[in-house]
JSON list of C-alpha atoms in Angstrom, two decimals:
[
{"chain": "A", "resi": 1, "resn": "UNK", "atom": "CA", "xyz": [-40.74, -20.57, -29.66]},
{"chain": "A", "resi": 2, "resn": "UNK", "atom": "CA", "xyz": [-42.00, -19.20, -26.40]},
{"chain": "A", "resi": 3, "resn": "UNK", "atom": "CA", "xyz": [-39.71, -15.82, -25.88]},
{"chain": "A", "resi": 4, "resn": "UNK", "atom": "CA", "xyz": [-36.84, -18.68, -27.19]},
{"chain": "A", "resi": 5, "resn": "UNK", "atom": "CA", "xyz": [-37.09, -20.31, -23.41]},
{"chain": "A", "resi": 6, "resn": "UNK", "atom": "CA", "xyz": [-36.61, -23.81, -25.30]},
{"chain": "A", "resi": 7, "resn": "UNK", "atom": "CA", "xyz": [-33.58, -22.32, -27.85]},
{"chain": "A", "resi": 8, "resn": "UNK", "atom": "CA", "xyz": [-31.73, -21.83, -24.62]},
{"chain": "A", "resi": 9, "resn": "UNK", "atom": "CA", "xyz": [-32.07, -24.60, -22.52]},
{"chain": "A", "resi": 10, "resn": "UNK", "atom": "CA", "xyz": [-30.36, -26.68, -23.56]},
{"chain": "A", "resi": 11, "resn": "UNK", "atom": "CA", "xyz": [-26.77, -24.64, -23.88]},
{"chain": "A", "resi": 12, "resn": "UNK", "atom": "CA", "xyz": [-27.39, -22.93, -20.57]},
{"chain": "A", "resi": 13, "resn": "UNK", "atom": "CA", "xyz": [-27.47, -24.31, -17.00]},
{"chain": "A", "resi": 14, "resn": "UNK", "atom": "CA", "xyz": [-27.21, -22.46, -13.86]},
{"chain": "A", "resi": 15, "resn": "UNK", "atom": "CA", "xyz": [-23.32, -22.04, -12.01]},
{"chain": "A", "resi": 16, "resn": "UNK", "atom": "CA", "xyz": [-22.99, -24.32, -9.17]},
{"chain": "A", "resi": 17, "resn": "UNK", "atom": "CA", "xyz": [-21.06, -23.33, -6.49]},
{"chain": "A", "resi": 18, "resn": "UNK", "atom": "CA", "xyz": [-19.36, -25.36, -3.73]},
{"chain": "A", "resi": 19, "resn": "UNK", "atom": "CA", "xyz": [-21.13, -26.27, -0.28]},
{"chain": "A", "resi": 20, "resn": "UNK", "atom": "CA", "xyz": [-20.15, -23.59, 2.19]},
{"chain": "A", "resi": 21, "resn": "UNK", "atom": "CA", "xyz": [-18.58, -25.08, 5.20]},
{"chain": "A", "resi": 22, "resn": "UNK", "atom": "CA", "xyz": [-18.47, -23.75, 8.50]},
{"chain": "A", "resi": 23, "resn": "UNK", "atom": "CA", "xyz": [-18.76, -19.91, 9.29]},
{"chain": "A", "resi": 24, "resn": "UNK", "atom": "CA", "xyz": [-18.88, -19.08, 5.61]},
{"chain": "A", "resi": 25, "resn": "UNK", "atom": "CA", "xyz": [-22.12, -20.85, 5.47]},
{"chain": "A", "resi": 26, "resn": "UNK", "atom": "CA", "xyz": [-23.49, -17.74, 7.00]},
{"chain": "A", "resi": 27, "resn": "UNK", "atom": "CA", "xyz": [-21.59, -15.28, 4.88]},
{"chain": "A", "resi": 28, "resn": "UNK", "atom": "CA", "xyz": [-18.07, -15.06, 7.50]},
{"chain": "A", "resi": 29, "resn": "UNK", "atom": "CA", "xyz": [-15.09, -14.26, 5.32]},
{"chain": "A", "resi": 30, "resn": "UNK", "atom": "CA", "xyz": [-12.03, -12.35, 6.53]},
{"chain": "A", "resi": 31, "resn": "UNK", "atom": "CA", "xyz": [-11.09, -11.52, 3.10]},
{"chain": "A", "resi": 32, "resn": "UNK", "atom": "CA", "xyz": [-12.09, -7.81, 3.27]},
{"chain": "A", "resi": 33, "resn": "UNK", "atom": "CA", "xyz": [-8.88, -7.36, 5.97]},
{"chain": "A", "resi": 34, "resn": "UNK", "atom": "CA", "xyz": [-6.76, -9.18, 4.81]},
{"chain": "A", "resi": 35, "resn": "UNK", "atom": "CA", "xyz": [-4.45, -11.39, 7.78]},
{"chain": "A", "resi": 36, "resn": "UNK", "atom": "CA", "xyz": [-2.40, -8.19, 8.89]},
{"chain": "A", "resi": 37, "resn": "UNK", "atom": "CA", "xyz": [-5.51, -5.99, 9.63]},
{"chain": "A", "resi": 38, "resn": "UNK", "atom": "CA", "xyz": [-7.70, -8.78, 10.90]},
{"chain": "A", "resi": 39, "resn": "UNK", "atom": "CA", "xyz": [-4.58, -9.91, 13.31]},
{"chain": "A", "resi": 40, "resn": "UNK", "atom": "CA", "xyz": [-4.57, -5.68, 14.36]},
{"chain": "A", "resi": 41, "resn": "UNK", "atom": "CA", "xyz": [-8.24, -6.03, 14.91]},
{"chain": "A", "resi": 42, "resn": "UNK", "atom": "CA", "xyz": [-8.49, -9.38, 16.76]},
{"chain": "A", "resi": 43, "resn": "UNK", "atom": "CA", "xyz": [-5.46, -7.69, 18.90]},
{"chain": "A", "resi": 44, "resn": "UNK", "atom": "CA", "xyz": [-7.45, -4.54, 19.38]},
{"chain": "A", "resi": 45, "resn": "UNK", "atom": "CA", "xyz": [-10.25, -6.58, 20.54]},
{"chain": "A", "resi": 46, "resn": "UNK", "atom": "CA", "xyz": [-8.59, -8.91, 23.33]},
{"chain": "A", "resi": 47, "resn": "UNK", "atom": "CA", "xyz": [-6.31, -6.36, 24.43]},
{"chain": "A", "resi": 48, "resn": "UNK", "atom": "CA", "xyz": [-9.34, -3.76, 25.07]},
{"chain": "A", "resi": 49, "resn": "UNK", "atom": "CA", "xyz": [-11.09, -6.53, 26.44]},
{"chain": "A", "resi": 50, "resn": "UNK", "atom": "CA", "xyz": [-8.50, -7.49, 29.52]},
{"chain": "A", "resi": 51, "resn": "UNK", "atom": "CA", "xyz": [-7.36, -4.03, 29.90]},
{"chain": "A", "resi": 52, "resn": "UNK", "atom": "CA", "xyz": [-11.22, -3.67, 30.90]},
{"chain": "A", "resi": 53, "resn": "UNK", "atom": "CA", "xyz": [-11.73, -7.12, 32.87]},
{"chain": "A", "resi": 54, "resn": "UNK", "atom": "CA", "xyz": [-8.39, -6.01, 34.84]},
{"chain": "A", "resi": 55, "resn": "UNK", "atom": "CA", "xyz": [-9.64, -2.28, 35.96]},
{"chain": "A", "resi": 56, "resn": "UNK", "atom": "CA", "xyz": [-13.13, -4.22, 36.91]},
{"chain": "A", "resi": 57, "resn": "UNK", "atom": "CA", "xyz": [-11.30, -6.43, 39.02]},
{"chain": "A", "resi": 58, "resn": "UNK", "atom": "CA", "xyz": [-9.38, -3.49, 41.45]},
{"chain": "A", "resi": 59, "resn": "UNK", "atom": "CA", "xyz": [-11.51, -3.03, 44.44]},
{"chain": "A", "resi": 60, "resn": "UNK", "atom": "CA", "xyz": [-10.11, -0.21, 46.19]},
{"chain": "A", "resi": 61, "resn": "UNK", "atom": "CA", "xyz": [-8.45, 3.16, 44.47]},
{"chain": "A", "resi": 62, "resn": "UNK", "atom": "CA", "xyz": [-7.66, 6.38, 46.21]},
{"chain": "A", "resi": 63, "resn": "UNK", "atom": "CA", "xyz": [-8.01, 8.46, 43.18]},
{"chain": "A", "resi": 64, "resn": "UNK", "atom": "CA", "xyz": [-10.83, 7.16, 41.29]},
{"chain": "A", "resi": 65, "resn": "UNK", "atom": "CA", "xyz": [-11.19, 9.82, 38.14]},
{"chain": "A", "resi": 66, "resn": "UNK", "atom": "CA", "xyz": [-8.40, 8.33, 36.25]},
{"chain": "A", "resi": 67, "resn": "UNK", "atom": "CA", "xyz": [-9.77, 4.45, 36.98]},
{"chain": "A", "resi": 68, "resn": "UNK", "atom": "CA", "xyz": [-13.31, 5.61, 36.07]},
{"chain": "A", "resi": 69, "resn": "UNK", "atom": "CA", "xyz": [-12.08, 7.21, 32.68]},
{"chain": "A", "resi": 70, "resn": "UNK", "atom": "CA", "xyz": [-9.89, 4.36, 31.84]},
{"chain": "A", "resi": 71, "resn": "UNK", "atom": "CA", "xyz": [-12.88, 2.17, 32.46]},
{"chain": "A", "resi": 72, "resn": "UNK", "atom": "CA", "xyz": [-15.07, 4.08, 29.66]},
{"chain": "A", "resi": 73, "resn": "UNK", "atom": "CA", "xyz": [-12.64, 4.59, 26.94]},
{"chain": "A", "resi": 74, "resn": "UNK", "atom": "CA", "xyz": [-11.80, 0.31, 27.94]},
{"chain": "A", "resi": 75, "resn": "UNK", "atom": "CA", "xyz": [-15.04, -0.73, 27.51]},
{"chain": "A", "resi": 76, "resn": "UNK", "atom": "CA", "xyz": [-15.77, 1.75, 24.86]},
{"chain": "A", "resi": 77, "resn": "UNK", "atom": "CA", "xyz": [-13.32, 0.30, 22.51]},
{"chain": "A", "resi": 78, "resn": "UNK", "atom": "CA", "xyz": [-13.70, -3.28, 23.27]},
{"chain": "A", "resi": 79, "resn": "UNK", "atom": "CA", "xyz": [-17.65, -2.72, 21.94]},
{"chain": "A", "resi": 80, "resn": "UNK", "atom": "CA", "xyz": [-16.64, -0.66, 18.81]},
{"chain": "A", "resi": 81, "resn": "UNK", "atom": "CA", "xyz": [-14.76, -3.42, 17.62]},
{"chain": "A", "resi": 82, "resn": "UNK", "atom": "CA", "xyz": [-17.22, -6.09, 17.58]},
{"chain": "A", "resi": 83, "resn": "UNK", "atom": "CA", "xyz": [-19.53, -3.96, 15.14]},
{"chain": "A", "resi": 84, "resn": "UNK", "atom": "CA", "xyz": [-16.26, -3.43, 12.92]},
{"chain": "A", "resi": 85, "resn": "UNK", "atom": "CA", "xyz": [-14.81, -6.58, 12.70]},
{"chain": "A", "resi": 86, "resn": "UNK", "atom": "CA", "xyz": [-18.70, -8.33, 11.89]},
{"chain": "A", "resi": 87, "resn": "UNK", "atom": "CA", "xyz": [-19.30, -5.48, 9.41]},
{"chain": "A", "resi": 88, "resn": "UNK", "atom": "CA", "xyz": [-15.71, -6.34, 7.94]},
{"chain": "A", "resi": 89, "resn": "UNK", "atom": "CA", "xyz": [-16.31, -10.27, 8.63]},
{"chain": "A", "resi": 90, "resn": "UNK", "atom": "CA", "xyz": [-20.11, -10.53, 6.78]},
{"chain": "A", "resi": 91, "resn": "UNK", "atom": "CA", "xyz": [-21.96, -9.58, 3.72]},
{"chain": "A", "resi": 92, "resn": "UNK", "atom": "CA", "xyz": [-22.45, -6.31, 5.59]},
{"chain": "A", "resi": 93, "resn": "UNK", "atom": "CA", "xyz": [-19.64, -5.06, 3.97]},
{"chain": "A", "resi": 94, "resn": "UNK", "atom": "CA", "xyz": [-21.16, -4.91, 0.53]},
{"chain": "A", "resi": 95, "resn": "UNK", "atom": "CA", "xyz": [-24.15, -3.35, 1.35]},
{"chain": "A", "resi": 96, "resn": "UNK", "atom": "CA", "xyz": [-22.76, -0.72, 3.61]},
{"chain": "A", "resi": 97, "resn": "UNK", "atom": "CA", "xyz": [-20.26, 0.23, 1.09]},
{"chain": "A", "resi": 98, "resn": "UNK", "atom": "CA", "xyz": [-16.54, -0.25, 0.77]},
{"chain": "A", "resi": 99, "resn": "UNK", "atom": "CA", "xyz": [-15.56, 3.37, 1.29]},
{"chain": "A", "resi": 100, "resn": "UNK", "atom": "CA", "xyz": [-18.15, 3.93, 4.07]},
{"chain": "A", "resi": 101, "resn": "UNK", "atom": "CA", "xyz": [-16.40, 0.92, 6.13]},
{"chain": "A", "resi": 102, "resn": "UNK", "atom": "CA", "xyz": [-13.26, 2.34, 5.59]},
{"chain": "A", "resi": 103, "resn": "UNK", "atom": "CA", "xyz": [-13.96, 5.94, 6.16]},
{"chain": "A", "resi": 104, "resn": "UNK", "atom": "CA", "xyz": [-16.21, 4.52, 9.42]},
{"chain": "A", "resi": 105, "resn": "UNK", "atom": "CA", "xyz": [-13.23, 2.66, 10.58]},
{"chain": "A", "resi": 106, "resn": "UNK", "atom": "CA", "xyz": [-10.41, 4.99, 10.26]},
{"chain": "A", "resi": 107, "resn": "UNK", "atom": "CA", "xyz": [-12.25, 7.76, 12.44]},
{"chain": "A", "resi": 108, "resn": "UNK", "atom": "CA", "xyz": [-13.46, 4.70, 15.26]},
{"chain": "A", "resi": 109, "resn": "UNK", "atom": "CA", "xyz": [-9.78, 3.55, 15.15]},
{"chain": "A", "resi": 110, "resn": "UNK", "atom": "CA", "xyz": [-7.85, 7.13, 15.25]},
{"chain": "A", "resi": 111, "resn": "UNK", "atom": "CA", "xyz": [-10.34, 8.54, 18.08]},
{"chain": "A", "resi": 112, "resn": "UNK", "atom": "CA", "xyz": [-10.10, 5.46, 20.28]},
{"chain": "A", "resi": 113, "resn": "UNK", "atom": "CA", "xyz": [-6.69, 5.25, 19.82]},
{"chain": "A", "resi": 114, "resn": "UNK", "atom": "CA", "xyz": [-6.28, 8.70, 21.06]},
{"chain": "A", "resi": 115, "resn": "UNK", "atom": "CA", "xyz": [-8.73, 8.01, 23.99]},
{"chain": "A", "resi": 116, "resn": "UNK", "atom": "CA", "xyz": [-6.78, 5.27, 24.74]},
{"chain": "A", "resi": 117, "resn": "UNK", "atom": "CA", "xyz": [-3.41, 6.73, 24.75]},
{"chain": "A", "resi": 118, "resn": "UNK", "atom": "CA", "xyz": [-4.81, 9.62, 27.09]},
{"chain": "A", "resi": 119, "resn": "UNK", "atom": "CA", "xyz": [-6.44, 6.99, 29.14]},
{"chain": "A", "resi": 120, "resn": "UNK", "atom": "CA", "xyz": [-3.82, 5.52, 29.90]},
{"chain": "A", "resi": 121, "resn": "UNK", "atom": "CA", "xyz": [-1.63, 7.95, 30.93]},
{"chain": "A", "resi": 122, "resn": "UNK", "atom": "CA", "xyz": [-4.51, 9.58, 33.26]},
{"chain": "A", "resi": 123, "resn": "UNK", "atom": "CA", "xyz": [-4.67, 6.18, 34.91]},
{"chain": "A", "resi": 124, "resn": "UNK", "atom": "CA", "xyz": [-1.06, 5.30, 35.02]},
{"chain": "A", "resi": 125, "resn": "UNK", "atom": "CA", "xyz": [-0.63, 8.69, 37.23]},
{"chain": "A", "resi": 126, "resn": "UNK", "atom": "CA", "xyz": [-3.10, 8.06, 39.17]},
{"chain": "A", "resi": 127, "resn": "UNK", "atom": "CA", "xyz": [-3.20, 4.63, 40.04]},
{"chain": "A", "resi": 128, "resn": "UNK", "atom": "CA", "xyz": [-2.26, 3.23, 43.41]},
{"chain": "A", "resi": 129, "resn": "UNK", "atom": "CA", "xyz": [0.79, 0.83, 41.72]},
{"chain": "A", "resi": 130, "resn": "UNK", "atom": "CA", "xyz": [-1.25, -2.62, 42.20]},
{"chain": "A", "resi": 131, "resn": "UNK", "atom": "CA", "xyz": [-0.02, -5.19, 40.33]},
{"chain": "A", "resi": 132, "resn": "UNK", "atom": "CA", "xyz": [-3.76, -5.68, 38.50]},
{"chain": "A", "resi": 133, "resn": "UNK", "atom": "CA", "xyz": [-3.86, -1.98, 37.91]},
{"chain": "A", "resi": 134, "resn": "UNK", "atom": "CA", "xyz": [-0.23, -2.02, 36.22]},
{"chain": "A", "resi": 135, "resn": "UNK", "atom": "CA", "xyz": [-0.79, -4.67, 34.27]},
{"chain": "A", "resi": 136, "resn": "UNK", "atom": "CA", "xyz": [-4.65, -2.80, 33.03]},
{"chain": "A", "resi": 137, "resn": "UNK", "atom": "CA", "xyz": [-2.32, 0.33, 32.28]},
{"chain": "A", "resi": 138, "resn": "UNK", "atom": "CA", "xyz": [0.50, -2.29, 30.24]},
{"chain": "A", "resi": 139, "resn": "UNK", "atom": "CA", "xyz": [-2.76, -3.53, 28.30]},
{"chain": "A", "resi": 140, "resn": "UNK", "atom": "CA", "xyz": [-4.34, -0.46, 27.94]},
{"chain": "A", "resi": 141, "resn": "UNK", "atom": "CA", "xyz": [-1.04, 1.40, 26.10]},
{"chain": "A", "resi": 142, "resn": "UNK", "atom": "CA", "xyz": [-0.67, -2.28, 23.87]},
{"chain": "A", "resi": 143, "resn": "UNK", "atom": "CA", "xyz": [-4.39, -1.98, 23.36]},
{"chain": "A", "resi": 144, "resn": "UNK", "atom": "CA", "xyz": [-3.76, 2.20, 22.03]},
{"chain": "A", "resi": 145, "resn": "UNK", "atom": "CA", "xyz": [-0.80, 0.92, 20.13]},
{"chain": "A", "resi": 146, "resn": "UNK", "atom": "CA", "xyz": [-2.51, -1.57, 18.04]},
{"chain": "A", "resi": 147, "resn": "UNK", "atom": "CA", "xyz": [-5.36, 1.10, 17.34]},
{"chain": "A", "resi": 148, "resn": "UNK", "atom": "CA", "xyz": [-2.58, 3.66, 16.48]},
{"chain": "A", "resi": 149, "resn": "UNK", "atom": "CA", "xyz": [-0.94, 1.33, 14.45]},
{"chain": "A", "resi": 150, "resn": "UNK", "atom": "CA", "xyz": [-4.34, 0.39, 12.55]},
{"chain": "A", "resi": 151, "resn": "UNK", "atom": "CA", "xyz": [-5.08, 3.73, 11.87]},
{"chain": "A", "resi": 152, "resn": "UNK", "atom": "CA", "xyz": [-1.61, 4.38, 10.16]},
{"chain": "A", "resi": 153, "resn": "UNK", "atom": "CA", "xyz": [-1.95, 1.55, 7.98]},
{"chain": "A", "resi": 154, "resn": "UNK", "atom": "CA", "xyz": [-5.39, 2.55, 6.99]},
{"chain": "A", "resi": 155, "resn": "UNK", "atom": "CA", "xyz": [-4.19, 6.19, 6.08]},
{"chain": "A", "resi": 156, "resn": "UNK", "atom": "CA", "xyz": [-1.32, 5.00, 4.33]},
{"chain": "A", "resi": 157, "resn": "UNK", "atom": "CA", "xyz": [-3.08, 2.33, 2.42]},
{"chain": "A", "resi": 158, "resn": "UNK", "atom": "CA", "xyz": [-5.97, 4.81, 1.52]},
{"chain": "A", "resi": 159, "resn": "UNK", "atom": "CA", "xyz": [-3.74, 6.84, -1.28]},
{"chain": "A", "resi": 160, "resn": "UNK", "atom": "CA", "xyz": [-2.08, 3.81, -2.82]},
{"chain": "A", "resi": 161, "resn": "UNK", "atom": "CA", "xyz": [-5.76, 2.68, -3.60]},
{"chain": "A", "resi": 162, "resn": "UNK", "atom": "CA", "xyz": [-6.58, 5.59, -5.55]},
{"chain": "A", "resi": 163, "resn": "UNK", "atom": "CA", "xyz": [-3.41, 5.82, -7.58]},
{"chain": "A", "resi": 164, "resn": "UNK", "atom": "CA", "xyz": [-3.71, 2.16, -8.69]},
{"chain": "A", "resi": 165, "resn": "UNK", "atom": "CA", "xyz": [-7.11, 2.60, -10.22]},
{"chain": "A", "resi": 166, "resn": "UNK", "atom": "CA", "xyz": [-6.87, 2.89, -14.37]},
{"chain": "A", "resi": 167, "resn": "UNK", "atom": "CA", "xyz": [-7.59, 6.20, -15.70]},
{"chain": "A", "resi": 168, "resn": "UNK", "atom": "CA", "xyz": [-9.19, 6.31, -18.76]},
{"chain": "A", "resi": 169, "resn": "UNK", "atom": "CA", "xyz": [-7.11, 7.15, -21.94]},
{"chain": "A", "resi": 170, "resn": "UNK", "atom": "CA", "xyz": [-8.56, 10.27, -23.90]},
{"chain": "A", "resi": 171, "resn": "UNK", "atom": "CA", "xyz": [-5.74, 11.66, -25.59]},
{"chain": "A", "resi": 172, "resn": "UNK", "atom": "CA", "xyz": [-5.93, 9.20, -28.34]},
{"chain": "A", "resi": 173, "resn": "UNK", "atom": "CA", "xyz": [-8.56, 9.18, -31.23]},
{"chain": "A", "resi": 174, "resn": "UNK", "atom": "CA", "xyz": [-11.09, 6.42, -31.74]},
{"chain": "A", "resi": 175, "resn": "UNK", "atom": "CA", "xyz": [-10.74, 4.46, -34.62]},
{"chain": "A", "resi": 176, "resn": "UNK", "atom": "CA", "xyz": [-12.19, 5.96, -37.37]},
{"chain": "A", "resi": 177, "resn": "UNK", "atom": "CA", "xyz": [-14.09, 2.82, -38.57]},
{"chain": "A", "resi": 178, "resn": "UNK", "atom": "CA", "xyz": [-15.35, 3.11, -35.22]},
{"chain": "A", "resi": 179, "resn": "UNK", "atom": "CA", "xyz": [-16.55, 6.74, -36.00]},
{"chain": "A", "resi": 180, "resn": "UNK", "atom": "CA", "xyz": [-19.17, 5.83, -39.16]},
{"chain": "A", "resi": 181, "resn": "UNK", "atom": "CA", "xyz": [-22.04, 5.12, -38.95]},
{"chain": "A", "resi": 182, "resn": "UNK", "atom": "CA", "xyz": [-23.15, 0.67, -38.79]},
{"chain": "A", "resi": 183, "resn": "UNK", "atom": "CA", "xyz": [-25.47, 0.98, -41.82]},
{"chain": "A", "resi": 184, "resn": "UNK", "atom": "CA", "xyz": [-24.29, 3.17, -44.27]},
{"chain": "A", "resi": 185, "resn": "UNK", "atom": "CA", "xyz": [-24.56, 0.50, -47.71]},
{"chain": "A", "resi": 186, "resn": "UNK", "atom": "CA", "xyz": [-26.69, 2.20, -50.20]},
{"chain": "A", "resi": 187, "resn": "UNK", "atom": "CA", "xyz": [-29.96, 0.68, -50.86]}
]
């Protein structure tokens, strides 16, 4: 009976599991998110992104500090969120670790929606009232919103996680069949 490989064989046969199509050939899945947080995140992303590609495009300013600030926390944000959303997106998020991810992207989302918020406001007083640097500063305080808003949801979602887990019941005895011993017929 070779270590009973031929006992088995026949009654087992490995799972098969449908052709991946597409980006979930190479492990893409939104599923972590879930459609209202990926929708946050894919608005955090373009948002971040044109609020950036509109402060690149002004040419002249008068009082640069608030333009060059806006400019970092912009471009800032826009790359954080490509690391987050692939981490979230790919098998990543297994082998990082659920609670690291989440932990990881509450503190990106929170600070950079601070930074965000601030930049803006620094730039929207000292901006020269262009129409491309008003519409970076309307981006920029959508872009700080949807972080904001991420971050709440995230927080709020956090305890409701840990109260639905089972706690295990130890106020009630085993069984006591279960207590004796398995062989205990005399011999």
């Amino acid at each position: 009976m070779e270590n009973g490989g031929s006992v088995y064989e026949s009654t087992t046969s490995p799972a098969e599991q449908p052709p991946r199509k597409g980006l979930r050939a190479c492990g893409c899945t939104a599923a972590h998110l879930g459609f209202p947080r990926l929708l946050l995140k894919a608005l955090q992303l373009g948002l971040s992104f044109l609020a950036f590609v509109l402060e690149e495009i002004i040419e002249v300013c008068t009082s640069c500090g608030g333009l060059y600030f806006f400019e970092f926390v912009s471009c800032c944000a826009f790359l954080l969120c490509i690391p987050i959303l692939a981490i979230y997106c790919t098998s990543l998020y297994e082998r990082v670790g659920k609670d690291q991810v989440k932990q990881l992207d509450f503190w990106i989302v929170a600070i950079m929606g601070g930074l965000f918020l601030l930049a803006s406001i620094v730039f929207s007083s000292t901006n020269d009232r262009t129409s491309v640097e008003v519409a970076a500063v309307v981006f920029g305080f959508f872009a700080s919103i949807m972080f904001v808003v991420d971050a709440v949801m995230i927080r709020c979602k956090g305890p409701q996680a840990r109260k639905e887990t089972p706690q295990e019941n130890t106020d009630k005895p085993l069984n006591p069949a279960e207590n004796q011993p398995l062989n205990n017929l005399p011999v």
